[in-house]
Amino acid sequence: MTIQSSQTRDTEAPRGPAILLAAIRSVFLRVGVLPFFLVVSLIVFSLISNQFLSIQNLTNVARQSVYLVLVSLGQMLVLITGGFDLSVGTAIAMTSVVSALAMVALAPLMPDMIWLVILLGAGAGLGAALLIGCLNGLGIAQFDVSPFIMTLGVQSVGAGIALFLTGGVPVAGLPYDFGNFFGFGRVLGVPVPVMIALLAIVAIWLVMNRTKLGSHIYAVGGNVRAANLSGVNTKRVLFLAYVLCALLASLAGLLLTARVESGESNLGGTIALESIAACVIGGVSLRGGLGRVENVVLGAFFIVLLKNGMNIAQIGSYMQMVLLGSLLVLAVILDQFRYRMLVGES
Amino acid sequence: MDDTNPPLVEMTQISKEFPGVKALDGVDFMLQRGEVHVLFGENGAGKSTLISVLSGLYRPTSGSLRIDGEEVDLRSVHDAAKHGIGTVFQEFSLIPTLRVFENVYLGRELKRGPLTDRRAMVEGARTLFRDLGFEIDIRRRVSTLSRAEQQMVEIAKVFLAKAQVLILDEPTASLTEKETRKLFAFIAKAKADGVGIIYISHRIQEFREIADNISVLRDGRLIGTVSARDTSEKALVELMTGRAIDQIYPEIGRQSDGRTLMTLRQMHGAGFHGVDIDVRAGEVLGIAGLVGSGKSRIWRSVLGLQPIRSGTVTLNGRDVTHAATRHMLRGGVYYLPPDRKSEGLQLAATARENIKLSLLGRAGMAGRFGFVAPRRIKALADKIGERVGIASGHMGRIVSKLSGGNQQKVLFGKGFGEERDIYIFDEPTVGVDMGTRAALYRLIKEIAEAGKAVVVISSDLPEVMNLAHRLLVFSKGRVSAELTGAEIAEENVLKHFFAETGIQS
Ligand SMILES: Nc1ncnc2c1ncn2[C@@H]1O[C@H](COP(=O)(O)OP(=O)(O)OP(=O)(O)O)[C@@H](O)[C@H]1O
Ligand SMILES: [Mg+2]
């Protein structure tokens, strides 16, 4: 048989284009498609309008993206476990309606303690969302209902209750301070909603990267059976993921309610799709097990930025839907490539 | 034995029923401190089920379990871990998307205050792997590791737990000599520390050097517990099967003037460098080498499962260098992947459906109007099942519920769906018991003697040495030796495992 001597040729220094290509590849593998989308849209929109990159516009985008960022963080948790949550919009609507009704009902009873009223109202809103999260978690973790059916069903139930409670009419007459502070207030020059979102981002980052629960969420999404064999309480982890998701959505719901200064049952209509899109564009794998907080935040920011840019470029809202949907599918296709490159031979 | 000290583990009259199957039937089992106790038996005998009961994965239908003399009711793996029971399961418990060190610490994260301490975990994992002598970068994602490397991670994971009962279910199934040595050294150390060890394996020669006692299971019943020192290999096999098996490895006739069906020339890719190989008709080509030597990856690249950087592959004279996997398969190549779980089987389908799937493309299987002919296919699938030794009752069962060795038989059966020219078997008998192995080897003999080319890649040295007419030894991505006939001897092969480059024939 033929015998070969060793020859190594693979030590040539890579040249310019090769380096660039390698860099693109490694960014793609590490972060996903987002950096590319972001760069392209920044270039395109700043060419279309010179307002786009102004500090004022960007601050505006930051403020608008708060709600989607919060919901996307929750969505990320459940996506990483390998599921998803279609009922985040309902969690927002329920929070809005219940907290508004509670505040309106309590305000006349204790007119001197308006902050207590706000606190109790917010608590009621969070409680309603907690119920939604527990329902989802129970069905999915305990009874093995598929996340699709469970959250779709809960979405319908919650939306129905919210409409029933209000008859579809916005609940007006919230305490002035509520909207003034949580909707429009500033602390140290930073808008309150932005402040709250930043705190939430830090908290979720810590949970995912520095706590047991975080590692276990990744583990359950990576392979449930294996996680179980490793002694992870998989049901508890799944349950908590859905509860946390609902609570984060609820937080967004409170801030939105403060912003619009009324309790509305139609808040959060498109947020399920948008939050899933933000996660996927931010590199969360739909197969579970992969995803990073900072990229999801950027993903949500990107979607709001895109909408903002399209508004400035005067693209109609119908066309915006088309673009957003296509982008989501494109992101998923690219995610498949990435997964194969990551998990396949390296 | 000391009467005042209760045994570490005492299982009494354990039975376990699954719907339609009695996997365990009144088994008694005892383990002392510092004892290595081997469980031995055919595929499906109930070994994994027994240790799963002890690991808290299954709850027994009846029977009782004592640890340190105290009756316990284990409800989960977590529960069992709290009682100091650590298990390497036959089915791996690693998370592919997590890194090695994260996997090792999964379920027992190190914490500082409320937060996990990543640095300490990285350090701890690094030390552990160094002590175990497993050379794996602990920051790699598990999905990028080979099956053997995953097995090492799995082993490391359980050693980290400092268990008082250590359970290893076929831990060496895809390990080579070198890693097995390291593992045995560690087992000896744990034993000296008073840890009780339960060890499951089909490799008699291997476990005889560490075993104190051997319990033999058959059809879910305990046949007996014997001392390892006083029981011969032959007696063990007889206990296991209920009959004597005289020869596992058949004499395979070699076609001396076999045509060259496939050639690999100057193949370069991830894990192999400058490899030339000829595959000839009527010959069994053995491929040996350590974990990571490239012995497996070269064939994966031939099959189009991983990229070829440079080099050529020809099949029947045609250049098929970058051909897609399905084209290679259609061109008459059969490939048995080493990891049945991730690549080989449809886990949620029955054994019969798995075999049927490989029959669908076969000529003569289509009925009228080109629709599949269900009855004909079923009959053929059953015939194939019989040929590879799958009990007829197992054909209709979901594959993921079959015992490990029986899954391997299903995988093997899929190769007989179509007539092929070249059969590439990567670790064909992982976890298969002696009796069945003998049957599978006879099948390989039939294939080779019918003039087909057979390639057997295996980390089980006796297996490749006994089957191969011609043996290639891989070392560091190169062919370090080509041995034929009488040259195929253990010391000869081992010598070339560590060869740096090169060349001899
Ligand atoms: N989850 C399950 N559901 C149904 N049947 C099962 C399940 N697990 C095991 N069995 C059956 O129980 C019997 C014993 O299986 P077990 O896995 O314990 O065998 P084993 O001795 O470990 O075999 P091997 O050497 O092949 O690993 C087999 O008939 C198997 O099909
Ligand atoms: Mg087993």
mmCIF file of N, CA, C and O in Angstrom, chain A residues 73-145:
data_model
loop_
_atom_site.group_PDB
_atom_site.id
_atom_site.type_symbol
_atom_site.label_atom_id
_atom_site.label_comp_id
_atom_site.label_asym_id
_atom_site.label_seq_id
_atom_site.Cartn_x
_atom_site.Cartn_y
_atom_site.Cartn_z
ATOM 1 N N LEU A 73 -37.407 39.333 26.759
ATOM 2 C CA LEU A 73 -36.610 38.645 27.786
ATOM 3 C C LEU A 73 -37.384 37.434 28.300
ATOM 4 O O LEU A 73 -36.828 36.340 28.463
ATOM 5 N N GLY A 74 -38.671 37.638 28.556
ATOM 6 C CA GLY A 74 -39.497 36.526 29.014
ATOM 7 C C GLY A 74 -39.618 35.453 27.938
ATOM 8 O O GLY A 74 -39.452 34.261 28.199
ATOM 9 N N GLN A 75 -39.887 35.923 26.742
ATOM 10 C CA GLN A 75 -40.020 34.986 25.616
ATOM 11 C C GLN A 75 -38.742 34.160 25.459
ATOM 12 O O GLN A 75 -38.790 32.962 25.196
ATOM 13 N N MET A 76 -37.603 34.829 25.652
ATOM 14 C CA MET A 76 -36.320 34.137 25.542
ATOM 15 C C MET A 76 -36.241 32.975 26.532
ATOM 16 O O MET A 76 -35.798 31.879 26.177
ATOM 17 N N LEU A 77 -36.674 33.209 27.761
ATOM 18 C CA LEU A 77 -36.594 32.142 28.765
ATOM 19 C C LEU A 77 -37.315 30.893 28.279
ATOM 20 O O LEU A 77 -36.785 29.785 28.359
ATOM 21 N N VAL A 78 -38.529 31.079 27.772
ATOM 22 C CA VAL A 78 -39.284 29.879 27.373
ATOM 23 C C VAL A 78 -38.756 29.307 26.057
ATOM 24 O O VAL A 78 -38.764 28.100 25.865
ATOM 25 N N LEU A 79 -38.268 30.177 25.168
ATOM 26 C CA LEU A 79 -37.684 29.644 23.930
ATOM 27 C C LEU A 79 -36.469 28.784 24.246
ATOM 28 O O LEU A 79 -36.259 27.736 23.644
ATOM 29 N N ILE A 80 -35.668 29.214 25.205
ATOM 30 C CA ILE A 80 -34.476 28.429 25.551
ATOM 31 C C ILE A 80 -34.860 27.080 26.146
ATOM 32 O O ILE A 80 -34.177 26.091 25.939
ATOM 33 N N THR A 81 -35.996 27.015 26.841
ATOM 34 C CA THR A 81 -36.411 25.693 27.334
ATOM 35 C C THR A 81 -36.948 24.821 26.202
ATOM 36 O O THR A 81 -37.266 23.662 26.410
ATOM 37 N N GLY A 82 -37.056 25.399 25.012
ATOM 38 C CA GLY A 82 -37.536 24.617 23.879
ATOM 39 C C GLY A 82 -39.021 24.825 23.603
ATOM 40 O O GLY A 82 -39.595 24.112 22.779
ATOM 41 N N GLY A 83 -39.648 25.772 24.265
ATOM 42 C CA GLY A 83 -41.067 26.036 24.000
ATOM 43 C C GLY A 83 -41.242 27.433 23.437
ATOM 44 O O GLY A 83 -40.322 27.979 22.847
ATOM 45 N N PHE A 84 -42.429 27.977 23.539
ATOM 46 C CA PHE A 84 -42.632 29.389 23.300
ATOM 47 C C PHE A 84 -43.934 29.811 23.941
ATOM 48 O O PHE A 84 -44.701 28.968 24.398
ATOM 49 N N ASP A 85 -44.162 31.105 24.008
ATOM 50 C CA ASP A 85 -45.336 31.605 24.711
ATOM 51 C C ASP A 85 -46.112 32.548 23.808
ATOM 52 O O ASP A 85 -45.658 33.647 23.493
ATOM 53 N N LEU A 86 -47.279 32.098 23.364
ATOM 54 C CA LEU A 86 -48.123 32.934 22.505
ATOM 55 C C LEU A 86 -49.038 33.817 23.331
ATOM 56 O O LEU A 86 -49.757 34.646 22.798
ATOM 57 N N SER A 87 -49.018 33.621 24.660
ATOM 58 C CA SER A 87 -49.991 34.333 25.486
ATOM 59 C C SER A 87 -49.412 35.585 26.139
ATOM 60 O O SER A 87 -50.015 36.151 27.033
ATOM 61 N N VAL A 88 -48.230 36.034 25.697
ATOM 62 C CA VAL A 88 -47.644 37.226 26.325
ATOM 63 C C VAL A 88 -48.532 38.455 26.118
ATOM 64 O O VAL A 88 -48.645 39.308 27.004
ATOM 65 N N GLY A 89 -49.167 38.538 24.958
ATOM 66 C CA GLY A 89 -50.056 39.673 24.700
ATOM 67 C C GLY A 89 -51.213 39.701 25.688
ATOM 68 O O GLY A 89 -51.589 40.747 26.213
ATOM 69 N N THR A 90 -51.739 38.524 25.955
ATOM 70 C CA THR A 90 -52.831 38.410 26.912
ATOM 71 C C THR A 90 -52.392 38.799 28.313
ATOM 72 O O THR A 90 -53.134 39.445 29.057
ATOM 73 N N ALA A 91 -51.173 38.408 28.658
ATOM 74 C CA ALA A 91 -50.655 38.777 29.979
ATOM 75 C C ALA A 91 -50.622 40.299 30.105
ATOM 76 O O ALA A 91 -50.945 40.858 31.154
ATOM 77 N N ILE A 92 -50.248 40.962 29.024
ATOM 78 C CA ILE A 92 -50.207 42.421 29.035
ATOM 79 C C ILE A 92 -51.617 42.992 29.179
ATOM 80 O O ILE A 92 -51.869 43.865 30.018
ATOM 81 N N ALA A 93 -52.543 42.482 28.389
ATOM 82 C CA ALA A 93 -53.911 42.996 28.423
ATOM 83 C C ALA A 93 -54.539 42.784 29.801
ATOM 84 O O ALA A 93 -55.151 43.683 30.373
ATOM 85 N N MET A 94 -54.346 41.582 30.337
ATOM 86 C CA MET A 94 -54.910 41.288 31.661
ATOM 87 C C MET A 94 -54.323 42.214 32.713
ATOM 88 O O MET A 94 -55.037 42.749 33.581
ATOM 89 N N THR A 95 -53.001 42.378 32.666
ATOM 90 C CA THR A 95 -52.351 43.268 33.628
ATOM 91 C C THR A 95 -52.950 44.661 33.540
ATOM 92 O O THR A 95 -53.307 45.285 34.555
ATOM 93 N N SER A 96 -53.082 45.137 32.320
ATOM 94 C CA SER A 96 -53.564 46.491 32.100
ATOM 95 C C SER A 96 -54.969 46.655 32.672
ATOM 96 O O SER A 96 -55.238 47.553 33.470
ATOM 97 N N VAL A 97 -55.831 45.731 32.293
ATOM 98 C CA VAL A 97 -57.233 45.835 32.707
ATOM 99 C C VAL A 97 -57.390 45.668 34.215
ATOM 100 O O VAL A 97 -58.032 46.479 34.887
ATOM 101 N N VAL A 98 -56.761 44.633 34.755
ATOM 102 C CA VAL A 98 -56.933 44.348 36.183
ATOM 103 C C VAL A 98 -56.320 45.451 37.036
ATOM 104 O O VAL A 98 -56.938 45.933 38.002
ATOM 105 N N SER A 99 -55.116 45.905 36.679
ATOM 106 C CA SER A 99 -54.496 46.936 37.516
ATOM 107 C C SER A 99 -55.297 48.230 37.425
ATOM 108 O O SER A 99 -55.509 48.919 38.433
ATOM 109 N N ALA A 100 -55.791 48.557 36.244
ATOM 110 C CA ALA A 100 -56.568 49.788 36.085
ATOM 111 C C ALA A 100 -57.868 49.707 36.886
ATOM 112 O O ALA A 100 -58.204 50.628 37.641
ATOM 113 N N LEU A 101 -58.546 48.562 36.764
ATOM 114 C CA LEU A 101 -59.801 48.414 37.517
ATOM 115 C C LEU A 101 -59.541 48.517 39.011
ATOM 116 O O LEU A 101 -60.276 49.173 39.751
ATOM 117 N N ALA A 102 -58.466 47.889 39.456
ATOM 118 C CA ALA A 102 -58.149 47.911 40.886
ATOM 119 C C ALA A 102 -57.869 49.336 41.350
ATOM 120 O O ALA A 102 -58.382 49.776 42.391
ATOM 121 N N MET A 103 -57.077 50.054 40.582
ATOM 122 C CA MET A 103 -56.743 51.416 40.993
ATOM 123 C C MET A 103 -57.982 52.306 40.999
ATOM 124 O O MET A 103 -58.188 53.092 41.935
ATOM 125 N N VAL A 104 -58.782 52.164 39.974
ATOM 126 C CA VAL A 104 -59.981 52.992 39.896
ATOM 127 C C VAL A 104 -60.924 52.675 41.061
ATOM 128 O O VAL A 104 -61.545 53.559 41.639
ATOM 129 N N ALA A 105 -60.988 51.409 41.433
ATOM 130 C CA ALA A 105 -61.872 51.027 42.526
ATOM 131 C C ALA A 105 -61.324 51.481 43.876
ATOM 132 O O ALA A 105 -62.078 51.880 44.772
ATOM 133 N N LEU A 106 -59.990 51.410 44.045
ATOM 134 C CA LEU A 106 -59.399 51.708 45.351
ATOM 135 C C LEU A 106 -59.228 53.200 45.595
ATOM 136 O O LEU A 106 -59.291 53.657 46.735
ATOM 137 N N ALA A 107 -59.007 53.947 44.522
ATOM 138 C CA ALA A 107 -58.668 55.366 44.676
ATOM 139 C C ALA A 107 -59.668 56.134 45.558
ATOM 140 O O ALA A 107 -59.248 56.860 46.468
ATOM 141 N N PRO A 108 -60.978 55.978 45.347
ATOM 142 C CA PRO A 108 -61.912 56.729 46.195
ATOM 143 C C PRO A 108 -61.873 56.275 47.661
ATOM 144 O O PRO A 108 -62.193 57.046 48.555
ATOM 145 N N LEU A 109 -61.460 55.006 47.917
ATOM 146 C CA LEU A 109 -61.454 54.503 49.281
ATOM 147 C C LEU A 109 -60.318 55.090 50.104
ATOM 148 O O LEU A 109 -60.434 55.269 51.307
ATOM 149 N N MET A 110 -59.188 55.322 49.445
ATOM 150 C CA MET A 110 -58.066 55.910 50.203
ATOM 151 C C MET A 110 -57.429 57.027 49.382
ATOM 152 O O MET A 110 -56.336 56.865 48.860
ATOM 153 N N PRO A 111 -58.092 58.127 49.322
ATOM 154 C CA PRO A 111 -57.632 59.228 48.483
ATOM 155 C C PRO A 111 -56.294 59.826 48.929
ATOM 156 O O PRO A 111 -55.584 60.415 48.138
ATOM 157 N N ASP A 112 -55.949 59.625 50.229
ATOM 158 C CA ASP A 112 -54.711 60.238 50.711
ATOM 159 C C ASP A 112 -53.491 59.367 50.475
ATOM 160 O O ASP A 112 -52.367 59.792 50.654
ATOM 161 N N MET A 113 -53.750 58.133 50.139
ATOM 162 C CA MET A 113 -52.603 57.228 50.013
ATOM 163 C C MET A 113 -52.496 56.743 48.565
ATOM 164 O O MET A 113 -52.593 55.565 48.285
ATOM 165 N N ILE A 114 -52.261 57.686 47.679
ATOM 166 C CA ILE A 114 -52.322 57.368 46.263
ATOM 167 C C ILE A 114 -51.222 56.380 45.847
ATOM 168 O O ILE A 114 -51.427 55.517 44.996
ATOM 169 N N TRP A 115 -50.062 56.465 46.505
ATOM 170 C CA TRP A 115 -49.002 55.512 46.141
ATOM 171 C C TRP A 115 -49.347 54.108 46.590
ATOM 172 O O TRP A 115 -48.949 53.142 45.936
ATOM 173 N N LEU A 116 -50.061 53.996 47.708
ATOM 174 C CA LEU A 116 -50.504 52.677 48.126
ATOM 175 C C LEU A 116 -51.495 52.108 47.107
ATOM 176 O O LEU A 116 -51.455 50.924 46.744
ATOM 177 N N VAL A 117 -52.370 52.983 46.607
ATOM 178 C CA VAL A 117 -53.326 52.561 45.581
ATOM 179 C C VAL A 117 -52.586 52.044 44.343
ATOM 180 O O VAL A 117 -52.905 50.982 43.798
ATOM 181 N N ILE A 118 -51.572 52.816 43.954
ATOM 182 C CA ILE A 118 -50.799 52.413 42.773
ATOM 183 C C ILE A 118 -50.122 51.066 43.026
ATOM 184 O O ILE A 118 -50.141 50.160 42.184
ATOM 185 N N LEU A 119 -49.550 50.929 44.221
ATOM 186 C CA LEU A 119 -48.859 49.691 44.572
ATOM 187 C C LEU A 119 -49.818 48.502 44.532
ATOM 188 O O LEU A 119 -49.522 47.451 43.942
ATOM 189 N N LEU A 120 -50.990 48.682 45.154
ATOM 190 C CA LEU A 120 -51.964 47.594 45.180
ATOM 191 C C LEU A 120 -52.462 47.277 43.773
ATOM 192 O O LEU A 120 -52.616 46.107 43.401
ATOM 193 N N GLY A 121 -52.686 48.316 42.996
ATOM 194 C CA GLY A 121 -53.150 48.115 41.626
ATOM 195 C C GLY A 121 -52.125 47.338 40.817
ATOM 196 O O GLY A 121 -52.451 46.358 40.127
ATOM 197 N N ALA A 122 -50.856 47.756 40.939
ATOM 198 C CA ALA A 122 -49.787 47.055 40.211
ATOM 199 C C ALA A 122 -49.724 45.610 40.678
ATOM 200 O O ALA A 122 -49.585 44.681 39.870
ATOM 201 N N GLY A 123 -49.863 45.406 42.001
ATOM 202 C CA GLY A 123 -49.836 44.053 42.542
ATOM 203 C C GLY A 123 -50.947 43.205 41.945
ATOM 204 O O GLY A 123 -50.733 42.059 41.559
ATOM 205 N N ALA A 124 -52.134 43.797 41.829
ATOM 206 C CA ALA A 124 -53.262 43.057 41.252
ATOM 207 C C ALA A 124 -52.958 42.671 39.804
ATOM 208 O O ALA A 124 -53.222 41.535 39.369
ATOM 209 N N GLY A 125 -52.377 43.613 39.058
ATOM 210 C CA GLY A 125 -52.031 43.343 37.656
ATOM 211 C C GLY A 125 -51.024 42.214 37.551
ATOM 212 O O GLY A 125 -51.182 41.273 36.761
ATOM 213 N N LEU A 126 -49.971 42.315 38.377
ATOM 214 C CA LEU A 126 -48.947 41.262 38.363
ATOM 215 C C LEU A 126 -49.565 39.931 38.768
ATOM 216 O O LEU A 126 -49.229 38.881 38.215
ATOM 217 N N GLY A 127 -50.485 39.967 39.721
ATOM 218 C CA GLY A 127 -51.142 38.749 40.169
ATOM 219 C C GLY A 127 -51.913 38.072 39.045
ATOM 220 O O GLY A 127 -51.861 36.853 38.886
ATOM 221 N N ALA A 128 -52.595 38.908 38.252
ATOM 222 C CA ALA A 128 -53.353 38.339 37.131
ATOM 223 C C ALA A 128 -52.424 37.634 36.153
ATOM 224 O O ALA A 128 -52.706 36.524 35.671
ATOM 225 N N ALA A 129 -51.280 38.278 35.883
ATOM 226 C CA ALA A 129 -50.326 37.674 34.957
ATOM 227 C C ALA A 129 -49.712 36.416 35.556
ATOM 228 O O ALA A 129 -49.468 35.427 34.860
ATOM 229 N N LEU A 130 -49.482 36.479 36.870
ATOM 230 C CA LEU A 130 -48.928 35.309 37.551
ATOM 231 C C LEU A 130 -49.832 34.097 37.339
ATOM 232 O O LEU A 130 -49.382 32.983 37.093
ATOM 233 N N LEU A 131 -51.127 34.350 37.413
ATOM 234 C CA LEU A 131 -52.094 33.289 37.213
ATOM 235 C C LEU A 131 -51.937 32.689 35.806
ATOM 236 O O LEU A 131 -51.952 31.469 35.624
ATOM 237 N N ILE A 132 -51.793 33.576 34.826
ATOM 238 C CA ILE A 132 -51.602 33.115 33.449
ATOM 239 C C ILE A 132 -50.344 32.274 33.330
ATOM 240 O O ILE A 132 -50.340 31.177 32.748
ATOM 241 N N GLY A 133 -49.252 32.765 33.944
ATOM 242 C CA GLY A 133 -47.993 32.028 33.898
ATOM 243 C C GLY A 133 -48.119 30.664 34.555
ATOM 244 O O GLY A 133 -47.624 29.662 34.034
ATOM 245 N N CYS A 134 -48.807 30.631 35.700
ATOM 246 C CA CYS A 134 -48.959 29.361 36.402
ATOM 247 C C CYS A 134 -49.780 28.369 35.579
ATOM 248 O O CYS A 134 -49.466 27.179 35.510
ATOM 249 N N LEU A 135 -50.820 28.886 34.940
ATOM 250 C CA LEU A 135 -51.640 28.021 34.078
ATOM 251 C C LEU A 135 -50.783 27.406 32.980
ATOM 252 O O LEU A 135 -50.783 26.186 32.771
ATOM 253 N N ASN A 136 -50.049 28.270 32.274
ATOM 254 C CA ASN A 136 -49.168 27.775 31.217
ATOM 255 C C ASN A 136 -48.188 26.745 31.761
ATOM 256 O O ASN A 136 -48.022 25.658 31.207
ATOM 257 N N GLY A 137 -47.534 27.128 32.857
ATOM 258 C CA GLY A 137 -46.507 26.266 33.428
ATOM 259 C C GLY A 137 -47.077 24.919 33.850
ATOM 260 O O GLY A 137 -46.497 23.871 33.579
ATOM 261 N N LEU A 138 -48.234 24.959 34.470
ATOM 262 C CA LEU A 138 -48.858 23.729 34.938
ATOM 263 C C LEU A 138 -49.172 22.806 33.770
ATOM 264 O O LEU A 138 -48.855 21.624 33.773
ATOM 265 N N GLY A 139 -49.816 23.378 32.751
ATOM 266 C CA GLY A 139 -50.200 22.574 31.593
ATOM 267 C C GLY A 139 -48.983 21.972 30.901
ATOM 268 O O GLY A 139 -48.968 20.798 30.565
ATOM 269 N N ILE A 140 -47.975 22.794 30.712
ATOM 270 C CA ILE A 140 -46.829 22.351 29.917
ATOM 271 C C ILE A 140 -45.897 21.447 30.718
ATOM 272 O O ILE A 140 -45.466 20.397 30.237
ATOM 273 N N ALA A 141 -45.618 21.844 31.973
ATOM 274 C CA ALA A 141 -44.665 21.054 32.751
ATOM 275 C C ALA A 141 -45.318 19.800 33.330
ATOM 276 O O ALA A 141 -44.762 18.720 33.259
ATOM 277 N N GLN A 142 -46.517 19.967 33.878
ATOM 278 C CA GLN A 142 -47.112 18.864 34.608
ATOM 279 C C GLN A 142 -47.896 17.922 33.700
ATOM 280 O O GLN A 142 -47.818 16.726 33.825
ATOM 281 N N PHE A 143 -48.641 18.514 32.754
ATOM 282 C CA PHE A 143 -49.508 17.658 31.943
ATOM 283 C C PHE A 143 -49.016 17.451 30.525
ATOM 284 O O PHE A 143 -49.732 16.920 29.681
ATOM 285 N N ASP A 144 -47.795 17.935 30.261
ATOM 286 C CA ASP A 144 -47.188 17.658 28.959
ATOM 287 C C ASP A 144 -47.995 18.169 27.772
ATOM 288 O O ASP A 144 -47.941 17.589 26.687
ATOM 289 N N VAL A 145 -48.769 19.215 27.972
ATOM 290 C CA VAL A 145 -49.468 19.804 26.827
ATOM 291 C C VAL A 145 -48.415 20.533 25.997
ATOM 292 O O VAL A 145 -47.482 21.107 26.548
#
